[in-house]
Coordinates of C-alpha atoms and ligand atoms in Angstrom, one line a residue:
M1 CA -5.2 9.7 -18.4
C2 CA -7.5 12.9 -19.0
G3 CA -8.0 16.1 -16.5
I4 CA -11.5 16.7 -15.7
V5 CA -13.2 19.4 -13.7
G6 CA -16.7 20.4 -13.5
Y7 CA -17.9 23.1 -11.3
V8 CA -20.9 25.5 -10.3
G9 CA -20.9 28.5 -7.1
R10 CA -20.5 32.2 -7.7
Q11 CA -17.3 32.7 -9.6
T12 CA -16.6 32.7 -13.2
A13 CA -17.1 29.4 -13.5
L14 CA -14.5 29.8 -17.0
K15 CA -11.5 30.9 -15.5
V16 CA -12.0 28.7 -12.4
V17 CA -12.7 25.4 -14.9
I18 CA -9.4 26.4 -17.1
D19 CA -7.1 27.4 -13.9
G20 CA -8.4 24.0 -13.0
L21 CA -7.4 22.5 -16.5
R22 CA -3.8 23.9 -15.9
R23 CA -3.5 21.8 -13.4
L24 CA -3.9 19.0 -14.7
E25 CA -3.0 19.2 -18.2
Y26 CA -0.1 16.3 -16.8
R27 CA -3.1 14.1 -17.2
G28 CA -3.3 13.9 -21.2
Y29 CA -2.5 16.8 -23.2
D30 CA -4.0 15.8 -26.7
S31 CA -6.8 18.2 -27.0
A32 CA -8.8 20.2 -24.6
G33 CA -12.3 21.8 -24.2
V34 CA -15.4 23.4 -22.1
A35 CA -18.5 23.9 -21.9
L36 CA -20.8 26.9 -19.9
V37 CA -24.4 27.1 -19.3
S38 CA -26.0 30.5 -19.2
D39 CA -29.4 32.5 -19.6
G40 CA -31.0 28.9 -21.6
E41 CA -28.0 28.8 -24.0
L42 CA -24.9 26.0 -23.6
F43 CA -21.5 27.4 -24.9
T44 CA -18.9 24.9 -25.8
E45 CA -15.0 26.0 -27.0
R46 CA -12.5 22.7 -27.6
R47 CA -9.3 22.5 -29.5
A48 CA -6.7 20.0 -30.2
G49 CA -3.1 20.7 -29.0
K50 CA -2.5 21.9 -25.4
L51 CA -4.4 24.3 -23.3
A52 CA -2.6 27.4 -25.0
N53 CA -4.9 26.5 -28.0
L54 CA -7.5 26.7 -26.5
D55 CA -6.9 29.6 -24.8
A56 CA -6.6 31.3 -28.3
A57 CA -9.9 30.3 -29.8
L58 CA -11.5 31.9 -26.3
A59 CA -10.0 34.5 -26.7
D60 CA -11.6 35.1 -30.3
A61 CA -15.1 33.3 -28.8
E62 CA -16.2 36.1 -26.4
P63 CA -17.9 33.2 -24.3
P64 CA -20.8 34.0 -22.4
Q65 CA -20.2 35.0 -18.0
S66 CA -21.3 32.1 -16.5
M67 CA -21.6 30.0 -13.0
T68 CA -21.6 26.4 -14.2
G69 CA -19.0 24.9 -16.2
I70 CA -16.8 21.9 -17.3
G71 CA -13.4 21.5 -18.5
H72 CA -11.1 18.8 -20.3
T73 CA -7.9 17.7 -20.8
R74 CA -8.3 15.0 -23.4
W75 CA -5.4 12.3 -23.8
A76 CA -6.7 10.1 -27.0
T77 CA -8.4 6.6 -26.5
H78 CA -11.1 6.6 -29.3
G79 CA -10.4 8.8 -32.4
A80 CA -7.4 10.6 -33.3
P81 CA -6.6 13.8 -31.4
T82 CA -8.5 16.4 -33.4
D83 CA -11.2 19.5 -32.8
R84 CA -14.4 17.1 -33.5
N85 CA -12.8 14.7 -31.4
A86 CA -12.1 17.0 -27.9
H87 CA -14.5 17.0 -25.8
P88 CA -16.8 18.6 -24.0
H89 CA -19.7 16.0 -26.7
V90 CA -22.9 17.7 -27.0
G91 CA -26.2 16.1 -27.5
R92 CA -28.8 16.3 -31.4
Q93 CA -29.9 19.3 -29.9
G94 CA -27.1 20.6 -28.1
R95 CA -28.3 21.4 -24.6
V96 CA -26.6 18.9 -22.7
A97 CA -22.9 18.8 -22.8
L98 CA -20.6 16.0 -21.7
V99 CA -16.9 15.1 -20.7
H100 CA -15.6 11.5 -20.3
N101 CA -12.2 9.9 -19.0
G102 CA -11.8 6.0 -19.6
I103 CA -13.1 3.6 -22.2
I104 CA -16.8 3.1 -22.5
E105 CA -16.3 -0.8 -23.3
N106 CA -20.2 -1.3 -25.6
F107 CA -19.4 2.2 -27.0
A108 CA -20.2 0.6 -30.7
A109 CA -23.4 -1.1 -29.9
L110 CA -24.8 1.7 -28.3
R111 CA -23.7 3.4 -31.2
T112 CA -25.3 1.4 -34.0
K113 CA -29.0 2.4 -31.9
L114 CA -28.3 5.7 -31.9
E115 CA -27.9 5.5 -35.8
A116 CA -30.5 3.3 -36.2
A117 CA -32.7 6.0 -34.5
G118 CA -31.8 8.5 -37.0
H119 CA -28.8 10.4 -35.1
E120 CA -25.6 11.1 -36.9
L121 CA -22.7 11.5 -34.7
D122 CA -20.0 14.0 -35.4
S123 CA -17.5 12.4 -34.2
D124 CA -15.3 8.8 -33.5
T125 CA -15.2 9.1 -30.0
D126 CA -17.1 6.4 -27.5
T127 CA -17.8 10.0 -25.2
E128 CA -20.4 11.5 -27.7
V129 CA -22.5 8.2 -27.8
A130 CA -23.0 9.1 -23.6
A131 CA -23.9 12.3 -24.5
R132 CA -26.5 11.5 -27.1
L133 CA -28.0 9.0 -24.7
L134 CA -27.8 11.7 -21.5
E135 CA -29.2 14.1 -23.6
A136 CA -32.3 11.9 -25.1
E137 CA -33.1 11.0 -21.0
V138 CA -33.7 14.2 -20.5
A139 CA -35.6 15.7 -23.8
A140 CA -37.5 12.8 -22.7
G141 CA -38.4 14.4 -19.2
A142 CA -35.7 13.2 -17.0
D143 CA -33.1 15.5 -14.9
L144 CA -29.7 15.7 -15.1
T145 CA -29.1 13.7 -12.6
E146 CA -31.8 11.0 -13.1
A147 CA -30.5 11.2 -16.6
M148 CA -27.7 10.3 -15.7
Q149 CA -28.4 7.5 -13.1
D150 CA -30.3 6.2 -16.4
V151 CA -26.9 6.2 -19.7
C152 CA -24.5 4.7 -16.6
R153 CA -26.7 1.7 -15.8
Q154 CA -26.4 1.1 -19.8
L155 CA -22.7 1.6 -20.5
E156 CA -19.6 -0.8 -19.1
G157 CA -15.9 0.0 -19.0
A158 CA -14.6 2.8 -16.7
F159 CA -15.5 5.9 -17.0
T160 CA -15.8 9.3 -15.7
L161 CA -18.6 11.7 -17.1
V162 CA -19.6 14.8 -15.9
A163 CA -22.5 16.9 -17.3
V164 CA -23.8 20.0 -17.6
S165 CA -28.0 20.7 -19.5
V166 CA -29.2 23.8 -20.2
D167 CA -32.4 22.6 -18.8
D168 CA -30.9 22.7 -15.0
P169 CA -28.4 25.2 -14.9
D170 CA -27.2 25.8 -11.2
R171 CA -25.6 22.1 -11.0
V172 CA -23.1 19.5 -12.5
V173 CA -23.6 15.8 -12.3
A174 CA -20.8 13.6 -12.5
A175 CA -20.2 9.7 -12.1
R176 CA -17.8 7.3 -11.8
R177 CA -16.5 3.4 -12.6
N178 CA -13.2 2.8 -12.5
S179 CA -12.3 5.7 -13.0
P180 CA -10.7 9.1 -11.0
L181 CA -13.4 11.8 -9.7
V182 CA -13.2 13.7 -6.3
V183 CA -15.4 16.3 -5.3
G184 CA -14.1 19.5 -4.1
L185 CA -15.8 21.3 -1.2
G186 CA -16.5 25.0 -1.0
R187 CA -18.5 27.5 0.7
G188 CA -21.7 28.2 -1.8
E189 CA -19.6 26.6 -4.9
N190 CA -18.6 22.7 -5.6
F191 CA -16.1 21.8 -7.4
L192 CA -15.7 18.3 -9.4
A193 CA -12.5 16.9 -10.5
S194 CA -10.3 14.0 -11.9
D195 CA -7.5 15.5 -9.3
V196 CA -7.6 18.1 -5.9
A197 CA -4.8 19.6 -7.5
A198 CA -7.8 21.7 -10.1
F199 CA -9.7 23.2 -6.9
I200 CA -7.2 22.6 -4.1
E201 CA -6.8 27.0 -4.0
H202 CA -10.5 27.7 -3.5
T203 CA -10.7 24.8 -0.7
R204 CA -8.0 21.4 0.6
D205 CA -11.5 20.2 1.5
A206 CA -13.1 16.8 -0.2
L207 CA -15.4 14.2 -0.8
E208 CA -13.6 11.1 -2.2
L209 CA -16.6 8.9 -3.7
G210 CA -16.6 5.4 -4.5
Q211 CA -17.4 2.7 -7.0
D212 CA -20.6 3.4 -9.7
Q213 CA -22.2 6.3 -8.1
V214 CA -23.3 9.4 -9.2
V215 CA -22.5 13.5 -7.6
T216 CA -25.1 16.3 -8.4
I217 CA -22.8 19.4 -7.4
T218 CA -24.8 22.6 -7.1
P219 CA -23.6 25.6 -5.0
D220 CA -24.8 24.9 -2.1
K221 CA -25.2 20.9 -2.1
V222 CA -23.3 18.1 -2.7
A223 CA -25.8 14.6 -3.3
V224 CA -24.5 11.3 -4.0
S225 CA -26.4 8.5 -5.7
D226 CA -25.8 5.0 -6.8
F227 CA -26.9 4.3 -10.5
H228 CA -30.1 3.7 -9.3
G229 CA -30.4 6.2 -7.9
N230 CA -30.6 5.5 -3.5
P231 CA -28.8 7.5 -1.9
A232 CA -25.1 6.7 -1.0
E233 CA -22.1 8.5 0.2
G234 CA -19.2 9.8 -0.5
K235 CA -16.2 9.9 2.4
P236 CA -14.5 13.3 3.6
F237 CA -11.2 13.9 3.5
H238 CA -8.5 17.0 4.0
V239 CA -6.1 17.4 1.2
D240 CA -3.0 17.2 3.3
W241 CA -0.2 20.2 0.5
D242 CA -0.9 23.2 -0.4
I243 CA -1.4 24.9 -3.6
A244 CA 2.0 26.1 -3.1
A245 CA 3.8 22.0 -3.9
A246 CA 1.6 22.0 -7.2
E247 CA 3.7 25.1 -9.0
K248 CA 6.4 25.2 -10.3
S249 CA 8.3 27.9 -7.7
G250 CA 10.4 29.6 -10.0
Y251 CA 11.9 26.1 -11.7
D252 CA 11.3 25.9 -15.5
Y253 CA 9.8 22.6 -14.8
F254 CA 7.8 20.7 -12.6
M255 CA 10.4 17.6 -13.1
L256 CA 13.4 19.8 -12.1
K257 CA 11.1 20.8 -9.0
E258 CA 10.5 17.3 -7.8
I259 CA 14.0 16.1 -8.4
E260 CA 15.4 18.8 -5.8
E261 CA 12.6 17.7 -3.5
Q262 CA 13.4 14.4 -2.6
P263 CA 15.2 15.0 0.0
K264 CA 11.9 16.3 1.4
A265 CA 9.8 13.8 0.7
I266 CA 12.2 10.8 2.0
A267 CA 12.4 12.7 4.8
D268 CA 7.6 13.2 5.2
T269 CA 7.8 9.3 4.4
L270 CA 9.9 8.9 7.4
L271 CA 8.4 11.2 9.4
G272 CA 6.0 9.5 13.2
R273 CA 7.2 5.9 12.2
L274 CA 9.7 5.4 14.8
T275 CA 7.9 6.1 18.6
E276 CA 9.2 7.0 21.3
T277 CA 10.4 3.5 22.5
G278 CA 12.2 3.0 18.9
R279 CA 9.5 0.3 18.1
L280 CA 7.6 1.3 14.4
Q281 CA 4.4 2.7 14.1
L282 CA 2.6 2.4 10.9
D283 CA -1.0 3.7 11.7
E284 CA -2.4 3.0 7.9
M285 CA -1.7 -0.4 7.7
R286 CA -5.0 -1.7 9.1
L287 CA -3.9 -5.3 9.1
S288 CA -4.0 -7.6 12.4
D289 CA -0.6 -8.5 14.0
D290 CA -1.9 -12.2 13.7
E291 CA -3.1 -11.2 9.8
L292 CA 0.9 -10.3 9.6
R293 CA 1.8 -13.4 11.3
A294 CA -0.2 -15.7 8.9
I295 CA 1.4 -14.7 5.6
D296 CA 3.3 -16.6 3.4
K297 CA 4.3 -14.8 0.3
I298 CA 4.4 -11.6 -1.2
I299 CA 3.9 -10.5 -4.6
I300 CA 4.2 -7.1 -5.6
I301 CA 1.7 -5.7 -8.0
A302 CA 3.2 -2.1 -10.4
C303 CA 3.7 -0.8 -13.9
G304 CA 6.5 1.8 -15.0
T305 CA 8.8 3.1 -12.6
A306 CA 6.6 1.8 -9.4
F307 CA 7.2 -1.8 -10.6
H308 CA 10.8 -0.8 -10.6
A309 CA 10.4 0.6 -7.0
G310 CA 9.2 -2.8 -6.2
L311 CA 12.0 -5.4 -7.5
V312 CA 14.7 -2.9 -6.2
A313 CA 12.4 -3.8 -2.3
K314 CA 11.9 -7.7 -3.1
Y315 CA 15.7 -7.3 -2.0
A316 CA 15.2 -6.1 1.4
I317 CA 11.9 -7.8 1.7
E318 CA 13.2 -11.0 1.6
H319 CA 16.3 -10.5 3.1
W320 CA 14.8 -8.8 6.7
T321 CA 11.9 -11.0 6.7
R322 CA 12.0 -14.0 5.4
I323 CA 9.1 -14.1 3.0
P324 CA 9.2 -14.8 -0.4
C325 CA 8.3 -11.7 -2.3
E326 CA 7.5 -12.1 -5.9
V327 CA 7.2 -8.7 -8.5
E328 CA 5.2 -8.4 -11.0
L329 CA 3.9 -6.6 -14.0
S330 CA 0.5 -5.0 -13.2
S331 CA -0.8 -6.1 -16.5
E332 CA 0.4 -9.6 -16.4
F333 CA -0.2 -10.3 -12.7
R334 CA -4.1 -11.7 -13.1
Y335 CA -3.0 -13.7 -16.8
R336 CA -1.0 -16.4 -15.4
D337 CA -3.2 -17.7 -13.2
P338 CA -1.2 -16.7 -9.6
I339 CA -1.2 -19.1 -6.7
I340 CA -2.8 -16.9 -3.8
D341 CA -4.8 -17.9 -1.3
R342 CA -5.6 -15.7 2.1
D343 CA -2.1 -15.9 3.3
T344 CA -1.1 -14.3 0.3
M345 CA -0.2 -10.4 0.3
V346 CA -0.4 -9.0 -2.3
I347 CA 1.5 -4.7 -2.1
A348 CA -0.2 -2.2 -5.1
I349 CA 2.6 0.2 -5.7
S350 CA 0.5 3.2 -7.7
Q351 CA 2.0 6.6 -7.0
S352 CA -1.3 8.1 -9.0
G353 CA -3.0 5.2 -6.9
E354 CA -5.4 5.0 -10.3
T355 CA -3.4 2.9 -12.9
M356 CA -5.9 0.9 -14.1
D357 CA -3.8 -2.4 -14.6
T358 CA -2.8 -2.2 -11.0
L359 CA -6.2 -1.8 -10.0
M360 CA -7.1 -5.5 -12.2
A361 CA -4.9 -6.8 -10.4
L362 CA -5.5 -5.9 -6.7
R363 CA -9.2 -6.6 -7.7
H364 CA -8.3 -10.0 -8.9
A365 CA -6.2 -10.1 -5.8
R366 CA -9.0 -9.4 -3.4
Q367 CA -10.8 -12.4 -5.7
Q368 CA -8.6 -14.4 -4.7
R369 CA -8.4 -13.7 -1.0
A370 CA -5.3 -12.4 -0.7
K371 CA -4.5 -9.6 1.8
V372 CA -4.4 -6.2 -0.2
L373 CA -1.4 -3.1 0.8
A374 CA -1.5 -0.4 -1.4
I375 CA 1.6 2.2 -1.5
S376 CA -0.2 5.7 -2.9
N377 CA 1.0 9.3 -2.9
S378 CA -2.6 9.6 -3.9
N379 CA -5.0 10.4 -0.8
G380 CA -8.4 10.1 -2.3
S381 CA -7.3 7.5 -5.2
T382 CA -8.9 4.2 -6.3
I383 CA -6.8 1.6 -5.1
P384 CA -6.1 2.8 -1.8
R385 CA -9.6 2.7 -1.3
E386 CA -9.8 -0.7 -3.0
S387 CA -7.4 -2.4 -0.6
D388 CA -7.3 -3.6 2.8
A389 CA -4.4 -1.7 4.1
V390 CA -2.8 1.5 2.9
L391 CA 0.8 3.3 3.5
Y392 CA 0.8 6.8 2.3
T393 CA 3.9 8.1 0.2
H394 CA 3.6 11.8 1.9
A395 CA 6.1 13.1 -1.5
G396 CA 3.5 15.3 -2.3
P397 CA 2.1 16.0 -5.9
E398 CA 4.0 14.6 -8.5
I399 CA 3.4 16.6 -11.7
A400 CA 5.9 15.2 -14.1
V401 CA 4.4 12.9 -16.2
A402 CA 7.9 10.7 -15.5
S403 CA 8.0 9.8 -11.9
T404 CA 11.5 10.1 -9.6
K405 CA 10.5 11.3 -6.3
A406 CA 7.3 8.8 -6.2
F407 CA 9.9 6.4 -7.3
L408 CA 12.6 7.2 -3.7
T409 CA 9.8 7.3 -1.8
Q410 CA 8.0 4.1 -2.7
I411 CA 11.4 2.4 -2.2
V412 CA 11.3 3.8 1.6
A413 CA 7.4 2.9 2.3
C414 CA 8.8 -0.9 0.9
H415 CA 11.6 -0.7 3.6
L416 CA 9.2 0.2 6.4
I417 CA 6.6 -2.4 5.2
A418 CA 9.3 -5.2 5.2
L419 CA 10.6 -3.4 8.6
Y420 CA 7.8 -3.1 10.3
L421 CA 6.3 -7.2 9.0
A422 CA 9.7 -8.7 11.0
Q423 CA 9.5 -6.6 13.7
V424 CA 5.6 -7.9 14.1
R425 CA 6.7 -11.7 12.7
G426 CA 10.0 -11.4 15.0
T427 CA 12.4 -11.8 12.6
K428 CA 14.3 -8.3 13.6
Y429 CA 14.8 -7.5 16.9
G430 CA 14.0 -3.8 18.4
D431 CA 17.5 -3.1 18.0
E432 CA 18.3 -4.3 14.5
I433 CA 15.3 -2.3 13.4
T434 CA 16.0 1.4 15.1
E435 CA 19.5 1.0 13.3
I436 CA 18.0 0.4 9.6
V437 CA 15.0 3.4 10.5
G438 CA 18.6 5.3 11.8
Q439 CA 20.5 4.2 8.1
L440 CA 16.8 5.5 6.4
E441 CA 16.9 8.6 8.0
Q442 CA 20.8 9.3 6.8
I443 CA 19.3 9.1 3.5
P444 CA 18.0 12.8 2.9
A445 CA 21.5 14.0 3.3
A446 CA 22.9 11.3 1.1
V447 CA 20.7 12.5 -1.5
T448 CA 21.0 16.1 -1.2
E449 CA 24.5 15.2 -1.9
V450 CA 24.1 14.0 -4.9
L451 CA 22.2 17.0 -5.9
A452 CA 24.3 18.9 -5.4
A453 CA 27.3 17.3 -7.4
L454 CA 24.8 17.3 -10.3
E455 CA 26.5 19.5 -12.8
P456 CA 29.3 16.7 -14.2
V457 CA 26.2 15.1 -14.8
R458 CA 24.4 17.7 -17.1
E459 CA 27.2 18.3 -19.4
L460 CA 27.5 14.6 -20.1
A461 CA 23.8 15.1 -21.6
R462 CA 24.9 17.4 -23.4
E463 CA 27.7 16.4 -25.0
M464 CA 25.8 13.2 -25.5
G465 CA 23.0 15.2 -27.4
E466 CA 23.4 13.4 -30.7
A467 CA 23.2 9.6 -28.9
R468 CA 21.2 7.3 -30.4
L469 CA 21.5 4.3 -27.9
V470 CA 22.8 4.1 -24.9
L471 CA 22.8 0.8 -22.1
F472 CA 22.5 0.3 -18.5
L473 CA 23.6 -2.4 -16.2
G474 CA 23.4 -2.9 -12.7
R475 CA 24.0 -6.1 -10.2
H476 CA 21.4 -6.8 -7.3
V477 CA 19.9 -4.3 -6.5
G478 CA 21.5 -2.4 -8.6
Y479 CA 19.4 -3.8 -11.7
P480 CA 16.5 -1.9 -10.8
V481 CA 18.1 1.3 -11.0
A482 CA 19.7 0.6 -14.3
L483 CA 16.0 -0.6 -15.6
E484 CA 14.4 2.6 -14.3
G485 CA 17.1 4.8 -15.9
A486 CA 17.1 3.5 -19.1
L487 CA 13.2 3.7 -18.8
K488 CA 14.0 7.3 -17.7
L489 CA 15.8 8.2 -21.2
K490 CA 13.7 6.3 -23.0
E491 CA 10.5 8.9 -21.6
L492 CA 12.2 12.0 -21.7
A493 CA 14.9 12.1 -24.5
Y494 CA 13.0 9.2 -26.9
I495 CA 16.5 8.2 -26.8
H496 CA 16.0 3.9 -26.9
A497 CA 17.8 2.9 -23.7
E498 CA 18.1 -0.7 -22.1
G499 CA 18.4 -1.5 -18.8
F500 CA 20.2 -4.9 -18.0
A501 CA 21.1 -7.1 -15.0
A502 CA 24.9 -7.1 -16.2
G503 CA 26.0 -10.7 -15.3
E504 CA 23.2 -11.1 -18.3
L505 CA 24.8 -9.0 -21.1
K506 CA 27.5 -11.9 -22.2
H507 CA 24.5 -13.8 -22.9
G508 CA 23.6 -11.9 -25.8
P509 CA 23.2 -8.2 -25.0
I510 CA 26.8 -7.5 -25.6
A511 CA 26.4 -8.2 -29.3
L512 CA 24.7 -4.2 -29.3
I513 CA 27.8 -3.0 -27.7
D514 CA 30.2 -0.8 -30.4
Q515 CA 32.7 1.8 -30.2
G516 CA 32.2 4.1 -28.0
T517 CA 28.4 2.8 -26.7
P518 CA 27.3 4.3 -23.6
V519 CA 27.6 2.2 -20.7
F520 CA 26.2 3.2 -17.6
V521 CA 26.9 1.2 -14.7
V522 CA 25.7 1.0 -11.1
V523 CA 29.0 -0.3 -9.1
P524 CA 27.8 -1.9 -5.9
P525 CA 29.5 -0.7 -2.5
K526 CA 33.3 -2.3 -2.7
G527 CA 31.8 -3.7 1.1
R528 CA 29.7 -6.5 -1.1
G529 CA 33.0 -8.6 -2.2
S530 CA 32.1 -11.1 -5.0
L531 CA 29.3 -8.6 -6.0
H532 CA 31.6 -5.5 -6.2
D533 CA 34.1 -7.9 -8.3
K534 CA 32.1 -9.5 -11.0
M535 CA 30.5 -6.0 -12.0
I536 CA 34.5 -4.8 -12.6
S537 CA 34.5 -8.0 -15.0
S538 CA 31.5 -6.6 -16.7
I539 CA 32.7 -3.2 -17.0
Q540 CA 36.0 -4.8 -19.1
E541 CA 33.7 -6.8 -20.5
V542 CA 32.3 -3.9 -22.5
R543 CA 35.3 -2.2 -22.3
A544 CA 36.9 -4.2 -24.6
R545 CA 34.4 -4.2 -27.1
G546 CA 34.4 -0.2 -27.2
A547 CA 31.5 0.6 -24.2
R548 CA 32.3 3.9 -23.2
T549 CA 31.4 3.6 -19.4
I550 CA 29.5 6.0 -17.3
I551 CA 30.6 3.8 -13.7
L552 CA 27.9 5.0 -10.4
A553 CA 30.5 4.1 -7.7
E554 CA 30.6 4.8 -3.9
Q555 CA 32.9 7.3 -3.6
G556 CA 36.8 6.5 -2.4
D557 CA 36.3 3.3 -4.8
D558 CA 39.1 3.2 -6.2
K559 CA 39.3 -0.3 -8.0
V560 CA 37.0 1.1 -10.5
L561 CA 39.1 4.3 -11.0
P562 CA 40.8 2.3 -14.4
Y563 CA 37.7 1.4 -16.0
A564 CA 35.4 4.8 -16.0
D565 CA 35.2 7.3 -18.5
Q566 CA 33.5 9.1 -16.3
L567 CA 32.7 8.5 -12.7
I568 CA 29.8 9.5 -11.2
A569 CA 31.0 9.4 -7.1
L570 CA 27.8 7.7 -4.6
P571 CA 27.8 9.4 -0.9
K572 CA 28.4 5.7 1.2
V573 CA 25.4 3.7 2.1
P574 CA 24.0 0.2 2.6
T575 CA 23.6 -1.9 0.0
L576 CA 19.8 -1.9 0.0
M577 CA 19.5 1.8 -0.3
Q578 CA 21.8 2.3 -2.9
P579 CA 19.2 2.5 -5.8
L580 CA 17.7 5.6 -3.4
V581 CA 21.5 7.9 -4.0
A582 CA 22.2 6.0 -7.4
T583 CA 18.8 6.8 -9.4
V584 CA 19.4 10.6 -8.5
P585 CA 21.9 11.6 -11.2
L586 CA 20.4 9.1 -13.9
Q587 CA 16.9 11.2 -13.2
A588 CA 19.1 14.4 -13.4
F589 CA 21.1 12.5 -16.8
S590 CA 17.9 12.1 -18.7
C591 CA 16.4 15.6 -17.4
E592 CA 18.7 17.6 -19.4
M593 CA 18.9 15.6 -21.8
A594 CA 15.0 16.5 -22.8
M595 CA 15.9 19.9 -22.3
V596 CA 19.3 19.7 -24.5
K597 CA 16.5 18.7 -27.3
G598 CA 14.3 20.8 -27.2
L599 CA 11.5 18.4 -25.8
D600 CA 8.8 19.0 -23.6
V601 CA 10.5 17.5 -20.8
D602 CA 7.1 17.4 -17.9
Q603 CA 4.5 16.1 -21.0
P604 CA 6.5 13.8 -22.8
R605 CA 5.3 12.9 -26.4
N606 CA 2.1 10.2 -26.1
L607 CA 2.2 10.2 -22.2
A608 CA 0.5 11.1 -19.4
K609 CA 0.9 11.5 -15.8
S610 CA -1.5 8.8 -15.2
V611 CA -2.8 5.4 -17.0
T612 CA -6.4 4.8 -16.3
V613 CA -6.9 2.7 -19.2
E614 CA -5.5 -1.5 -19.4
Ligands
AGP701 C1 7.2 6.6 -15.2 O1 8.0 7.7 -14.8 C2 6.8 6.7 -15.4 N1 5.1 8.6 -15.4 C3 5.3 5.6 -15.7 O2 6.1 4.2 -16.1 C4 4.9 5.3 -14.0 O3 5.5 4.8 -13.2 C5 3.3 4.6 -14.4 O4 2.7 4.6 -15.4 C6 3.2 3.4 -12.8 O5 1.6 5.0 -12.4 P1 1.8 4.4 -11.0 O6 2.9 5.0 -10.7 O7 1.3 6.2 -10.9 O8 0.7 3.7 -10.6

């Protein structure tokens, strides 16, 4: 969960690197630092805290003019977020600088060896150990590329390493194992970064790197090898969004922008999925019809908001395909010894495509011969690359740590996969599929309607700024919406919030209800008869104990009126699609609550956008 940038070329390296770090700061913001190579000297500057602290230090430091540099924004794993633990770290003579994303699992043994050889390390980090090893290899006569290959062979764990050396002033060398790294291909310049957002203002031509690879960039060349120096290939791709998409465009926060972008994100995810004859086409599916017909179980693996999207999708998948569908937290999946075989489809949902818990779960599934299908928003990321097939959501870059448009588009992508399976397996007729896709195509307009009516929700947040506990209830597909609403409030406003299946409340949690406890309730559409009536009963139960009920129900549902302290009316949509409209007010509520409390909406404390450690 760190942000890394490397540059070599004809521009001022410091500006390219700092601008790149600014676009990656959402990946981690505990500290930041840069290293520049110039006239046989290595310049480094690093500061705890946000990038602004580094900017201030650089303004006083008079950094040299350089065209070779690296930079880092950190989410702390080993060692507190202090200046001395900030990256870059350097070797013993200060001739090699290194930045790192991930965890080097055998760093303690390597540290002991270095200390036995007389090294006195300055930090508590695993990264400094790698920097020391790297410089020792260079001092022994290796060039930076060879040194990187040698060191990588000694390391265990997950790492992206990016280094510069005064002895190789025109190159930046990097390596990756289980951690993100992409190459930006320029003219007379080349880039390295954790995420394409760091360099797309310069180039949208990129190179995806494989596992256990070392890449050396100079102004005019990019060379890839494995850890033993054997030549290897990266996979070229073109980034399909531009820098404007990665800007705030006048919004105070990326999250506000990304909430508003949801109609377009859904429309773009649906684009081009239907042929003229009304048949679904999922080009990236890369699984044959026979393989799809043989599927007898689906397991969705994901974390956080992506996990909630999987919980929503389960209802549609089972209803449309009649295939049993389990939804499992990635971090739990492989430890429960899941029952998997070649007829199991594992769907890995990940906005970043880099979440380590999900990547490790995916690998376990593949080892058990499952077919793995990735749903991701990040072209060129690790999880799609390691899957048998991928369906990209076209939500555009999601910069805010709290996921919004990715969530809605993940649900839409799952619906498309379910419909495609139904089409291939014949559990839905063509006209039924066309009708459901048509309903999905109405959702952007429904979300636009919700977005236009959010002021009362924001007013509610401003009025509830002192809340200490907020509960969220739902039934059926509304239950995952309750979980997602609670997660948003926790991660944005740092308020204790819990989501419950409404029917479960009376089995214990209802003891939490006190006079005035705010309870959001996602009410199923009136058309769902008994489900709707049972939700009314749940509402009455909490009201009888003093709860303040904020009811989300479809327009015209007058049965809920007597039980609503506040009513948030939702556009009428099919039951299985209600999460696509019901979630939006909850996103806006939590976002507003964070602003009311003066918190950092886009970069909440302790969090990072992409969790690349287990
Ligand atoms: C959601 O708001 C959080 N940022 C977090 O739960 C996130 O959804 C989770 O870490 C999964 O990330 P991914 O989709 O990139 O795998």
